[in-house]
Coordinates of C-alpha atoms in Angstrom, one line a residue:
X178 CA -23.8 11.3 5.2
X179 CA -22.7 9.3 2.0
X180 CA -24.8 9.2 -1.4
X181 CA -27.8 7.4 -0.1
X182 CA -31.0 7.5 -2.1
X183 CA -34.6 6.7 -1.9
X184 CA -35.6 3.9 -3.6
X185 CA -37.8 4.8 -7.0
X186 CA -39.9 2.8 -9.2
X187 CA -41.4 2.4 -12.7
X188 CA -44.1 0.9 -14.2
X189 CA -41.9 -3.0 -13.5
X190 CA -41.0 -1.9 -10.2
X191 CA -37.5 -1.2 -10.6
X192 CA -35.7 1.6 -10.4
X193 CA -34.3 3.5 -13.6
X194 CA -30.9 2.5 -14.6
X195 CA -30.9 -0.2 -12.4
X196 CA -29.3 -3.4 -13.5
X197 CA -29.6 -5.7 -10.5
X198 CA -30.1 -5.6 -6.7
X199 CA -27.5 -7.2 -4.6
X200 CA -27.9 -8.8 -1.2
X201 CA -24.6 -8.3 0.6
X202 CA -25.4 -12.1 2.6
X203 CA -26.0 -13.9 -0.6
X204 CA -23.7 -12.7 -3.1
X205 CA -24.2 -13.2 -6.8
X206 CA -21.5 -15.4 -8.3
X207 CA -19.1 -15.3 -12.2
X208 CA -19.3 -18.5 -13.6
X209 CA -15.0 -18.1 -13.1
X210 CA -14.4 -16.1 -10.2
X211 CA -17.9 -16.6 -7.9
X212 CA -18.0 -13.1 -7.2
X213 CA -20.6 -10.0 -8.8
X214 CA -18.1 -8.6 -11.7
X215 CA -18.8 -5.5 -12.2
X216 CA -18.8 -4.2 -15.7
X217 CA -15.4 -1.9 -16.9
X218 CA -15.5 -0.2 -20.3
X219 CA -12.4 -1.5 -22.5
X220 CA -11.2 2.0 -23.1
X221 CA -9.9 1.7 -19.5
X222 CA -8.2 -1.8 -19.8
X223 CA -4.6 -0.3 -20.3
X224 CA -2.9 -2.7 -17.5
X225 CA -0.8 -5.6 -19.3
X226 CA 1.7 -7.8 -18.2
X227 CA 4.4 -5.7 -18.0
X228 CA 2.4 -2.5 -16.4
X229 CA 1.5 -4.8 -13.8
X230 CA 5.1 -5.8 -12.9
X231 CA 5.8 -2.8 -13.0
X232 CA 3.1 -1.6 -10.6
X233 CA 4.1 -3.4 -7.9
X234 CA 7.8 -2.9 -8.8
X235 CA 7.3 0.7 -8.1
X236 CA 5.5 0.3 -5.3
X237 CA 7.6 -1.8 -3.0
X238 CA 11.2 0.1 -4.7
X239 CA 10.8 3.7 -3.8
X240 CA 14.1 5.0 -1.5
X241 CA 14.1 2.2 1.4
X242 CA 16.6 -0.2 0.1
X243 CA 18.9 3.0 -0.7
X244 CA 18.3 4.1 3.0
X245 CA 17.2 2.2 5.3
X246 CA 20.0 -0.5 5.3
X247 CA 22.0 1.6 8.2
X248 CA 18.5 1.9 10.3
X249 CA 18.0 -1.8 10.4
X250 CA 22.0 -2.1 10.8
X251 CA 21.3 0.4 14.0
X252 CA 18.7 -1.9 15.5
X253 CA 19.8 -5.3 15.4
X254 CA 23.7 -4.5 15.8
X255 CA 25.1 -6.5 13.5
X256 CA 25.7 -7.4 9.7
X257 CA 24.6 -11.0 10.5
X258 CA 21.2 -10.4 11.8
X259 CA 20.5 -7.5 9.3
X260 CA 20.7 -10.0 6.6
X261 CA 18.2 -12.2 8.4
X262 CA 16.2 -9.6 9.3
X263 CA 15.8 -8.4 5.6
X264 CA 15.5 -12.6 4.5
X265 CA 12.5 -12.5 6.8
X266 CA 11.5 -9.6 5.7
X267 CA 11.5 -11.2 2.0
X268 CA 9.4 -14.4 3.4
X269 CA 6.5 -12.2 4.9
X270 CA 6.2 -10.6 1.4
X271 CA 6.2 -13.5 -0.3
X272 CA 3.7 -14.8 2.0
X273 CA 1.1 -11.5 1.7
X274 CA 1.9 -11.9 -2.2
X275 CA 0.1 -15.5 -2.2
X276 CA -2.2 -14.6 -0.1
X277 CA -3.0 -11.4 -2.3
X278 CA -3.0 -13.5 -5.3
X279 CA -5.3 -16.1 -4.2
X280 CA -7.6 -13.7 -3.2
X281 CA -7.0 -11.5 -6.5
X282 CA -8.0 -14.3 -8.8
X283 CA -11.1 -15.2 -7.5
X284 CA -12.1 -11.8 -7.1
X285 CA -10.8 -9.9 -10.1
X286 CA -12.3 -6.6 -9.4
X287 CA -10.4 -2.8 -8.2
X288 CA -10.3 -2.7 -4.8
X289 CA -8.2 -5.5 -3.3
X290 CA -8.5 -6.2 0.3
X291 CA -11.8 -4.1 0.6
X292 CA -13.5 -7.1 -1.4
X293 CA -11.5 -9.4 -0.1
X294 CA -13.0 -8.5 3.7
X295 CA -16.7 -7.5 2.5
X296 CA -16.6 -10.7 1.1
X297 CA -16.1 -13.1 4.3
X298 CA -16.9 -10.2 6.8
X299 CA -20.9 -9.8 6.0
X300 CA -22.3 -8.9 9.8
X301 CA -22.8 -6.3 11.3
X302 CA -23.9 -5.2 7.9
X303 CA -21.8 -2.7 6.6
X304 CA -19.1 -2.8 9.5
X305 CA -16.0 -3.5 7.4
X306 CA -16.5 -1.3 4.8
X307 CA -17.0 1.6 7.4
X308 CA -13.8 0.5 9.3
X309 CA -11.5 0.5 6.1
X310 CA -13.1 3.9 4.8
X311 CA -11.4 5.3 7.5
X312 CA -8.1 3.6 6.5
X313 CA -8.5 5.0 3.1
X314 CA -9.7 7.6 3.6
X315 CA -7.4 9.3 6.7
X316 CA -3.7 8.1 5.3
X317 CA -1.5 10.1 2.9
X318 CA 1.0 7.2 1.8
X319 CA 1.9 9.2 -1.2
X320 CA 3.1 12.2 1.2
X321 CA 6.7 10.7 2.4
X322 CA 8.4 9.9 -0.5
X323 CA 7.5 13.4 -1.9
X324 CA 9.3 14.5 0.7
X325 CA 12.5 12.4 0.3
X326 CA 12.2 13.3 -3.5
X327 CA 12.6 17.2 -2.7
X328 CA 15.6 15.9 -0.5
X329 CA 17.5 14.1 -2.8
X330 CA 16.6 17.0 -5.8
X331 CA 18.1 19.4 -3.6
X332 CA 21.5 17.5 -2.6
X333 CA 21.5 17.2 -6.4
X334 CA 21.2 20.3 -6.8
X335 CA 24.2 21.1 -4.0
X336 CA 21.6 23.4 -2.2
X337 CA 21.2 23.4 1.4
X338 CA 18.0 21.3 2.4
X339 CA 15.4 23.2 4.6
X340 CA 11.7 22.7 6.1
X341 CA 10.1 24.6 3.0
X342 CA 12.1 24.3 0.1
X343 CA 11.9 20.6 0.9
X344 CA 8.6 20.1 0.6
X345 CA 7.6 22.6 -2.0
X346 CA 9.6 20.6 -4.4
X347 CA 7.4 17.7 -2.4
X348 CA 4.8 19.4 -3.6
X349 CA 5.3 19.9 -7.2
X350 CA 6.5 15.8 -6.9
X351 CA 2.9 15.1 -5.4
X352 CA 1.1 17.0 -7.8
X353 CA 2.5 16.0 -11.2
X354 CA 1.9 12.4 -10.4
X355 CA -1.7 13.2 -9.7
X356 CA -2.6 15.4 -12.7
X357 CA -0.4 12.6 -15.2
X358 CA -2.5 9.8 -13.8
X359 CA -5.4 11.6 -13.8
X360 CA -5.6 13.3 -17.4
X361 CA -3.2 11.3 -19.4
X362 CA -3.9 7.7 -18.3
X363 CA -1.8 6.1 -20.7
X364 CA 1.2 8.4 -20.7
X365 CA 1.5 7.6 -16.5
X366 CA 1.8 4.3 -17.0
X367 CA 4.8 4.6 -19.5
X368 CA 6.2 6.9 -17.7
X369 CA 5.9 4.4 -14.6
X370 CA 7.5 1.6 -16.5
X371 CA 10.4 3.8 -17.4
X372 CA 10.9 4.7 -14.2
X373 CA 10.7 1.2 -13.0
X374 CA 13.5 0.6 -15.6
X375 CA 15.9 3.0 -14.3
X376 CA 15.5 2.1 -10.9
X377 CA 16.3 -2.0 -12.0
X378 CA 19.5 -0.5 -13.9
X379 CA 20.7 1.4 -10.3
X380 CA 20.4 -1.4 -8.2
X381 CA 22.3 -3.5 -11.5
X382 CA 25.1 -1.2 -10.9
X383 CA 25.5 -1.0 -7.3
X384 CA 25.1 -5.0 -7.1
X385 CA 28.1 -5.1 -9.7
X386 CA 29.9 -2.3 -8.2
X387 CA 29.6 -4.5 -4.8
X388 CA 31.0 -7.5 -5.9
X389 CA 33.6 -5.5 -7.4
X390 CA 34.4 -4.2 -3.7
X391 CA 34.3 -7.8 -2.7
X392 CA 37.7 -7.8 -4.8
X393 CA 39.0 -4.5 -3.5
X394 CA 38.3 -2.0 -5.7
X395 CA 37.8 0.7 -3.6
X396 CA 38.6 4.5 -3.3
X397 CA 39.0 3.5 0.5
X398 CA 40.2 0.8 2.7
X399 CA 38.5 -2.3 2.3
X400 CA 35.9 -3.0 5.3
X401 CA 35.6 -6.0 7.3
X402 CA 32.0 -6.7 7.4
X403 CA 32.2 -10.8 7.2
X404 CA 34.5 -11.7 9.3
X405 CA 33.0 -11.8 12.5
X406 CA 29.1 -10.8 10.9
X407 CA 27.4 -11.5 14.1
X408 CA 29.6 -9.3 16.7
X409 CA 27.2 -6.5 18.3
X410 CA 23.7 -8.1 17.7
X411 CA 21.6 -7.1 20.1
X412 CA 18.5 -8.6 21.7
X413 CA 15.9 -6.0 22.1
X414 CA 12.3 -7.4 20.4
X415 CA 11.8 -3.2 20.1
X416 CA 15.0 -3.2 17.9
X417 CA 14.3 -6.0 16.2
X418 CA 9.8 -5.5 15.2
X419 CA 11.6 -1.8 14.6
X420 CA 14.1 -3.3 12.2
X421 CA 11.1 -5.7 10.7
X422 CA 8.9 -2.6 10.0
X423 CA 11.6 -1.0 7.9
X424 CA 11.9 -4.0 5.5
X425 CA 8.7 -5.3 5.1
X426 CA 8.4 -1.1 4.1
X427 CA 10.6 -2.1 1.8
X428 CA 8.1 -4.7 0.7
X429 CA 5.2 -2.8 0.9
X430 CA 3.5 -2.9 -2.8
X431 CA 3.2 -7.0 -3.3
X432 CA -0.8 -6.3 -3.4
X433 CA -0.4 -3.3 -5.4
X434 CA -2.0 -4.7 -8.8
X435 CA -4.5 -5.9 -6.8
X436 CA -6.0 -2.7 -6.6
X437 CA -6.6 -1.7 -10.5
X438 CA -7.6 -5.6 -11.6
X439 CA -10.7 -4.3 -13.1
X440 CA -8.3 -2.2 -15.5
X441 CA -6.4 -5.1 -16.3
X442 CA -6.4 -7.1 -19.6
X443 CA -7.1 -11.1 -18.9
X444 CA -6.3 -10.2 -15.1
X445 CA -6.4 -13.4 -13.5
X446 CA -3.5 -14.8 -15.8
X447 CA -1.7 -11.1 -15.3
X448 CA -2.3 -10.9 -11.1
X449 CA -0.8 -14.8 -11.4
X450 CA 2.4 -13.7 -13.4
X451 CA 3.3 -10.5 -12.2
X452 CA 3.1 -10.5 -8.7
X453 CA 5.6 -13.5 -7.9
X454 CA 7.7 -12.4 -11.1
X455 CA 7.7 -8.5 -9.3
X456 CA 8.8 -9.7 -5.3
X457 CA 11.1 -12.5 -6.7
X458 CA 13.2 -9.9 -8.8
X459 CA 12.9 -7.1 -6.2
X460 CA 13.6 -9.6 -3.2
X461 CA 17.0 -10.4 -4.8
X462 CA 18.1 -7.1 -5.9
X463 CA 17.3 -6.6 -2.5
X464 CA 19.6 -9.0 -0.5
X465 CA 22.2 -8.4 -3.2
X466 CA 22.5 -4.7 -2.3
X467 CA 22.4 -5.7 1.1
X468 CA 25.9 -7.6 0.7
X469 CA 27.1 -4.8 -1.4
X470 CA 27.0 -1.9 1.2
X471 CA 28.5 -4.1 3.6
X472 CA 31.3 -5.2 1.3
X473 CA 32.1 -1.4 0.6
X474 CA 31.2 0.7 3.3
X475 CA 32.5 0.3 6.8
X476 CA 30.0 -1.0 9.9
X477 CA 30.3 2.5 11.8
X478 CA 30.1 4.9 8.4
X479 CA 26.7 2.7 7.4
X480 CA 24.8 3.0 11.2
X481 CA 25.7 6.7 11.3
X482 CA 25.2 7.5 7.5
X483 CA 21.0 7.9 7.4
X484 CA 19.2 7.9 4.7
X485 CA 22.6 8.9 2.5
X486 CA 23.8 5.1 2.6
X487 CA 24.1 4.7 -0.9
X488 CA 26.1 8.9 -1.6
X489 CA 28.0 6.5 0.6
X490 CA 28.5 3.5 -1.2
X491 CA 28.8 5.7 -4.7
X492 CA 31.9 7.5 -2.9
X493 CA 34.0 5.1 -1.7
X494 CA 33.2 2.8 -5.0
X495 CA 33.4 5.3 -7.5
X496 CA 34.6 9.1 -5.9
X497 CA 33.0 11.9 -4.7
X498 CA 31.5 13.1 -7.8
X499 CA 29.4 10.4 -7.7
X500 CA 27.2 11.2 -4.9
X501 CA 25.5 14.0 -6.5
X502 CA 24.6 11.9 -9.8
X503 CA 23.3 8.9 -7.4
X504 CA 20.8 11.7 -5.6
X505 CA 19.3 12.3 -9.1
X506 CA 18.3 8.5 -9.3
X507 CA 17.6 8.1 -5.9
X508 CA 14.9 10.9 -6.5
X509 CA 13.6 9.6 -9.8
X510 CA 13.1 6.3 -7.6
X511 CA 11.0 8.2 -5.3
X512 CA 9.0 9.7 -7.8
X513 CA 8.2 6.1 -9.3
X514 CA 6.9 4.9 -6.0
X515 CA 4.9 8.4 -5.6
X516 CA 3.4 7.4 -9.3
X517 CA 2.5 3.7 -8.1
X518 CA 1.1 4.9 -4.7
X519 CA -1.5 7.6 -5.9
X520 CA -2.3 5.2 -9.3
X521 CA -3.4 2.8 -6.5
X522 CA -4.9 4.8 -3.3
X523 CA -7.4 7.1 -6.0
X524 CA -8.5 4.1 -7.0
X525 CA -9.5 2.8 -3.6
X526 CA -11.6 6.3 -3.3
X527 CA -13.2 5.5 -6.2
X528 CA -14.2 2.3 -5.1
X529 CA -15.4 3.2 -1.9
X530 CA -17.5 6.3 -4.7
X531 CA -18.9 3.5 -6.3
X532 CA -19.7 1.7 -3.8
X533 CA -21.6 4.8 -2.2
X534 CA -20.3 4.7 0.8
X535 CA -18.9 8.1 0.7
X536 CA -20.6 11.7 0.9
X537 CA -21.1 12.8 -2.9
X538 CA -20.2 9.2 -3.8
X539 CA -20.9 10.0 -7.7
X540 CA -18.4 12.6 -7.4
X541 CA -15.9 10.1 -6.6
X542 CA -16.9 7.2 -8.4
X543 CA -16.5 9.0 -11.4
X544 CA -14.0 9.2 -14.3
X545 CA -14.6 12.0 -15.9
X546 CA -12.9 13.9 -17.7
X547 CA -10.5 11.7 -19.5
X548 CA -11.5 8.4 -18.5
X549 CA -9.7 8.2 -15.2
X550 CA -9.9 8.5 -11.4
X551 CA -9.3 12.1 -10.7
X552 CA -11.1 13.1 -8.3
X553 CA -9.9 9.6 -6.4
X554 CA -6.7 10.8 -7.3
X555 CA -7.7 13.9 -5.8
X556 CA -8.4 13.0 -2.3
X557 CA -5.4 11.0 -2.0
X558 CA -3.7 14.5 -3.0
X559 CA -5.0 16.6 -0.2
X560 CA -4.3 14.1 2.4
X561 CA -0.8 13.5 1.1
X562 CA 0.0 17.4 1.1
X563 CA -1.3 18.1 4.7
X564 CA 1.0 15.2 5.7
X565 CA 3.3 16.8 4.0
X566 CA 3.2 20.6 5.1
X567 CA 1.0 20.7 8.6
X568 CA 3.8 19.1 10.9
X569 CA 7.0 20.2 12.1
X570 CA 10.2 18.5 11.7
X571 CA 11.5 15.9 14.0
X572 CA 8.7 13.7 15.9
X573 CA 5.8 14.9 13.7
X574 CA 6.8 13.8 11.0
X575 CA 8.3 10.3 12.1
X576 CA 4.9 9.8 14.1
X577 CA 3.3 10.6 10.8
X578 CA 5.1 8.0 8.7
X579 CA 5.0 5.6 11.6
X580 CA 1.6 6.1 11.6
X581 CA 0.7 5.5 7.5
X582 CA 2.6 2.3 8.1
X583 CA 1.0 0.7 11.1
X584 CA -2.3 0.1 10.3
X585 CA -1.6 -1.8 7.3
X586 CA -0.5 -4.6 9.6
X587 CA -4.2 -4.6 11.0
X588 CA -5.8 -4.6 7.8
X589 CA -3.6 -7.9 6.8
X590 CA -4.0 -9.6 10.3
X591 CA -7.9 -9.4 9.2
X592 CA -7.0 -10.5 5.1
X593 CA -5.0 -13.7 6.7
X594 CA -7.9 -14.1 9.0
X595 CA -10.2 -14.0 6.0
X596 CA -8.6 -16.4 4.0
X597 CA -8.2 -19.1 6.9
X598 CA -12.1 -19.1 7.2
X599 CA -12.4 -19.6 3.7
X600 CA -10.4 -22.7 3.9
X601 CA -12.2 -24.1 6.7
X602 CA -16.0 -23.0 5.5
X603 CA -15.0 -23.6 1.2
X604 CA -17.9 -25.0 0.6
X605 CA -20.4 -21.8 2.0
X606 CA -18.4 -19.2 0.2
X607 CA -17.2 -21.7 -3.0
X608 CA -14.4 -21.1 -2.3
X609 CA -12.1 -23.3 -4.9
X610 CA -9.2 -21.1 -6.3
X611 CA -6.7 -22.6 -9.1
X612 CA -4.0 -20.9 -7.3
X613 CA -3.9 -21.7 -3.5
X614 CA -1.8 -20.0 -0.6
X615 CA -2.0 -22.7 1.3
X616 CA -3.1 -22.7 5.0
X617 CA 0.4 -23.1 6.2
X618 CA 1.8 -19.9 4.3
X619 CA -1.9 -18.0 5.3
X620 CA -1.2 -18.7 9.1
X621 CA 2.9 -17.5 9.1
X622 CA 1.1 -14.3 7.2
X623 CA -1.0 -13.8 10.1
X624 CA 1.2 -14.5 13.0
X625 CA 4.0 -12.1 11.1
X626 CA 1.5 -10.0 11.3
X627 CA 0.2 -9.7 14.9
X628 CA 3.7 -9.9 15.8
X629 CA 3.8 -6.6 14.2
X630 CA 1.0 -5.2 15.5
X631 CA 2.0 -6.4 19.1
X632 CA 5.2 -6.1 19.4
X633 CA 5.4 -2.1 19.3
X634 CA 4.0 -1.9 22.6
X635 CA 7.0 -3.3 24.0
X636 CA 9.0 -0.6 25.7
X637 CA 12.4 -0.4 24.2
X638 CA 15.4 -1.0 26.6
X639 CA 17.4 2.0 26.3
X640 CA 15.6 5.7 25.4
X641 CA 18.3 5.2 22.1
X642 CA 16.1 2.8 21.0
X643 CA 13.0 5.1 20.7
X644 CA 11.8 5.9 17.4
X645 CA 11.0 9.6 18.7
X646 CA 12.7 11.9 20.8
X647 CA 10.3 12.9 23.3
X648 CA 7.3 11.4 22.1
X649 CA 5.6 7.9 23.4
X650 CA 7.2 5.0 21.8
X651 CA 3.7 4.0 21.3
X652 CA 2.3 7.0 19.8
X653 CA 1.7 5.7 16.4
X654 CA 0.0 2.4 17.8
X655 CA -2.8 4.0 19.8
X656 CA -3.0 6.8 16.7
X657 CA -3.2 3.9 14.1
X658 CA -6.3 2.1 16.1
X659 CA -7.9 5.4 16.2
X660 CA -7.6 6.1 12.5
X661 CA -9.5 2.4 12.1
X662 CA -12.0 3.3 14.6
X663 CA -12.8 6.3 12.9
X664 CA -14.2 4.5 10.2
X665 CA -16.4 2.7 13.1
X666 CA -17.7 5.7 13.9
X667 CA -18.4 6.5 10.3
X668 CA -19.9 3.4 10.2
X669 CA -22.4 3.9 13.2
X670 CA -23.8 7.1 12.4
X671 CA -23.8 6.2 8.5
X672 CA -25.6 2.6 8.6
X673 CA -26.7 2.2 11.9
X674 CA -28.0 5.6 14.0
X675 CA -29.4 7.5 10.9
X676 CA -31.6 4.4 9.4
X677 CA -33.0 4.0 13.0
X678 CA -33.9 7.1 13.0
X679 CA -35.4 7.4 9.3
X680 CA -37.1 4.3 9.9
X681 CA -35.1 2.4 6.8
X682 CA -32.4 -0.2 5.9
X683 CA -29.9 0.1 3.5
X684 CA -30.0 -2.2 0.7
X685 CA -27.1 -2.2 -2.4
X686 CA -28.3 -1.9 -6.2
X687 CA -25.9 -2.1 -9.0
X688 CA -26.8 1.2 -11.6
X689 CA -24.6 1.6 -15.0
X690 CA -22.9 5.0 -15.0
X691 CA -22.6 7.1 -18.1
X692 CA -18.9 5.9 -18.6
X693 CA -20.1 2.7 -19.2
X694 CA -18.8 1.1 -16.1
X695 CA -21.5 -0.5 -13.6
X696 CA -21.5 0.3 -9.8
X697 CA -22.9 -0.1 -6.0
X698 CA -25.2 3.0 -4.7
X699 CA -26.8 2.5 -1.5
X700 CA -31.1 3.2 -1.5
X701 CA -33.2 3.7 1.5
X702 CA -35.9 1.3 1.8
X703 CA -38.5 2.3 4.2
X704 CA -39.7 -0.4 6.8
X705 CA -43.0 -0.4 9.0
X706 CA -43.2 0.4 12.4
X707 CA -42.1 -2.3 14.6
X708 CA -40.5 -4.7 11.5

């Protein structure tokens, strides 16, 4: 099932264009990070400092903060608790960050958290890497904001928004970010950091623009948000994880760099730099926002407004011919975080290619033909576009988003598991970063996370407070388990059933590609009867 070979000899008794065999339980260490590094060519080391910001930038800013606002204002019923809810929000992305970082710098490869659990996971042999193959592998992250991109293109565009002409232009959205990132390496990043520009210059303006609202420049009444900020909370735990899930979305993208280190130049000092400099600036645009839409659009106009908060905002601050220019930004916004998503997910496939855990693994490990990821890239595509076109409107599609987004609280409930072993077993694993998380901030990461991954199963109070109409509240949960256990499955048949049955073990050697990059291919090694 994945790009397994038999193990061939020469004349020395290793196999041609091998450089070294690794032992999964006794890794080989850098003198710097203690981990196998291995080798990138330099033509591919176009990541700098600012790319990097940007990267993760892009990734957590894509149209949440510009919608989601009046969701999370629905849930917990008042202005009051919204802020807090979005301040906690900030705190669990700070916390992932460190814990992200820590783990980046001592192991500075592409991949993030796939390492970062082969690296403490080791037995069953194998397991891990199955399990998050099928996380990879199954989820289309890069399929919902194409969506929301042909939404806001066609309100631009004054033309009535339907199932299909939606998401053809989701489409076309989808596919130009793969074909820039995947022929024209360089130009997709510039053209990410521009993006990531404009974005920082909208959010500029409607923080401004709020504070002018503050002083009652409006094209409307003034609301009264702060008065009495705490009136209507409610108490539901549904409402509430609900209201948690949409703005740690919003955060989603504080391990973004994490996956392209090896394309990095110096990385460790970059990972270090950008990632705090990244969630600082975008936590405070964030609560700044916050206060803006509540100082210039009334409590009842924000809960019923959607995902048009901010035509919202731009018409009772600056008119009604606003609203059309803000659905132009709004969309290039979206098309930034579909740039950062599908630079980062291809390059998971890859990994998972050159790791040879996947059928026709060279096929995906490579980077041919202009020294980039594309058939990573690829994969990422076809998964994004069946999200996009197979299901209907309505439930579908929220179980489908719902469903992208859960899981990652399991794969980080696992990553803050990690890292606590490694700070009570340092010695076994050498474990000595520069940069610590600490064990405090590692534990608050993991219990924000099981309280995510818990807390859905709740059953909400009222049927208003299900996410779907007339689907299970806890649809997405049970489907989210199921994509992980896929990768189980994957796992048994792939490294466990077949070598039984071939009579061999799987062992990792490290080969040297064409490219010039080095990488993991699994061999077969045959053992007697009865070993």
């Amino acid at each position: 099932m994945s790009d397994v070979s038999s193990r061939s000899s020469d004349k020395h008794g290793k196999a041609p264009g091998v450089v070294a065999v690794q032992d999964d339980s006794a890794p080989s260490y850098d003198q710097e990070s203690n981990v196998d590094i291995p080798h990138t060519s330099e033509s591919r080391k176009q990541i700098g400092l600012i790319s990097a910001i940007f990267l993760i930038f892009n990734r957590m800013i894509g149209t949440g903060i510009f919608s989601t606002p009046s969701t999370i204002l629905s849930q917990s019923g008042s202005v009051g608790l919204a802020l807090f809810i979005w301040f906690g929000g900030m705190l669990i992305g700070m916390a992932g960050m460190a814990v992200y970082v820590e783990f980046g710098s001592k192991i500075p490869v592409n991949g993030g958290e796939k390492n970062y659990l082969e690296f403490v996971y080791r037995k069953p042999r194998f397991l891990v890497t199955g399990l998050y193959t099928g996380y990879v592998m199954l989820l289309g992250w890069a399929g919902s904001n194409s969506v929301v991109f042909g939404e806001y293109i066609l309100n631009a565009a004054n033309v009535e928004v339907n199932r299909w002409n939606q998401r053809g232009i989701g489409l076309a959205c989808v596919t130009s970010a793969f074909l820039i990132h995947g022929l024209a390496l360089k130009w997709g990043l510039r053209l990410q950091n521009v993006l990531g520009v404009i974005k920082l210059i909208i959010l500029l303006i409607i923080i401004v623009a709020g504070f002018a609202a503050l002083g009652g420049h409006l094209k409307v009444d003034k609301p009264d948000n702060f008065s009495n900020a705490f009136e209507g909370t409610t108490g539901s735990a549904y409402g509430v994880v609900n209201a948690l899930y949409n703005v740690i979305w919003s955060y989603i993208g504080y391990s973004n760099a994490n996956y392209s280190m090896s394309e990095m130049k110096n990385p460790i000092r970059t990972l270090k730099i950008a990632a705090p400099t990244a969630i600082i600036i975008v936590g405070i645009l964030y609560m700044l926002a916050n206060i803006a839409y509540f100082a210039a659009v009334p409590k009842a106009e924000i809960m019923s407004s959607g995902r048009i908060l901010a035509a919202s905002f731009f018409r009772n601050v600056f008119g009604p011919r606003a609203e059309r220019a803000l659905s132009v930004f709004v969309a290039l916004s979206a098309y930034g975080n579909v740039l950062s998503v599908i630079f980062s997910q291809g390059r998971l496939v890859q990994e998972l290619g050159r790791e040879g855990i996947l059928p026709f693994s060279s096929l995906w490990a490579s980077n041919k033909p202009c020294n980039a990821p594309l058939m990573g890239l690829f994969e990422h595509w076809i998964v994004s576009v069946i999200i996009m076109l197979a299901p209907p409107p309505g439930d579908a599609y929220n179980l489908i988003l719902n469903v992208i987004s859960y899981p990652l609280s399991i794969v980080n409930v696992f990553v803050s598991i990690a890292l606590i072993w490694l700070y009570t077993h340092r010695a076994a694993y050498n474990w000595y970063p520069s940069l610590s998380a600490t064990l405090p901030v590692a534990i608050f990461f993991l219990l924000s996370n099981l309280y995510l991954v818990i807390a859905p199963f709740v059953p909400p109070e009222t049927a208003a407070q299900n996410v779907y109409k007339s689907l299970p509240y806890w649809l997405h949960c049970v489907i989210g388990w199921g994509v992980i256990a896929a990768g189980g499955v994957y796992w048994l048949v792939w490294a466990v059933i077949m070598p039984w049955w071939g009579g061999y073990r799987l062992e990792k050697e490290v080969v040297e590609a064409r490219d010039g990059w080095t990488r993991k291919r699994f061999v077969k090694v045959q053992v007697a009867k009865g070993e």
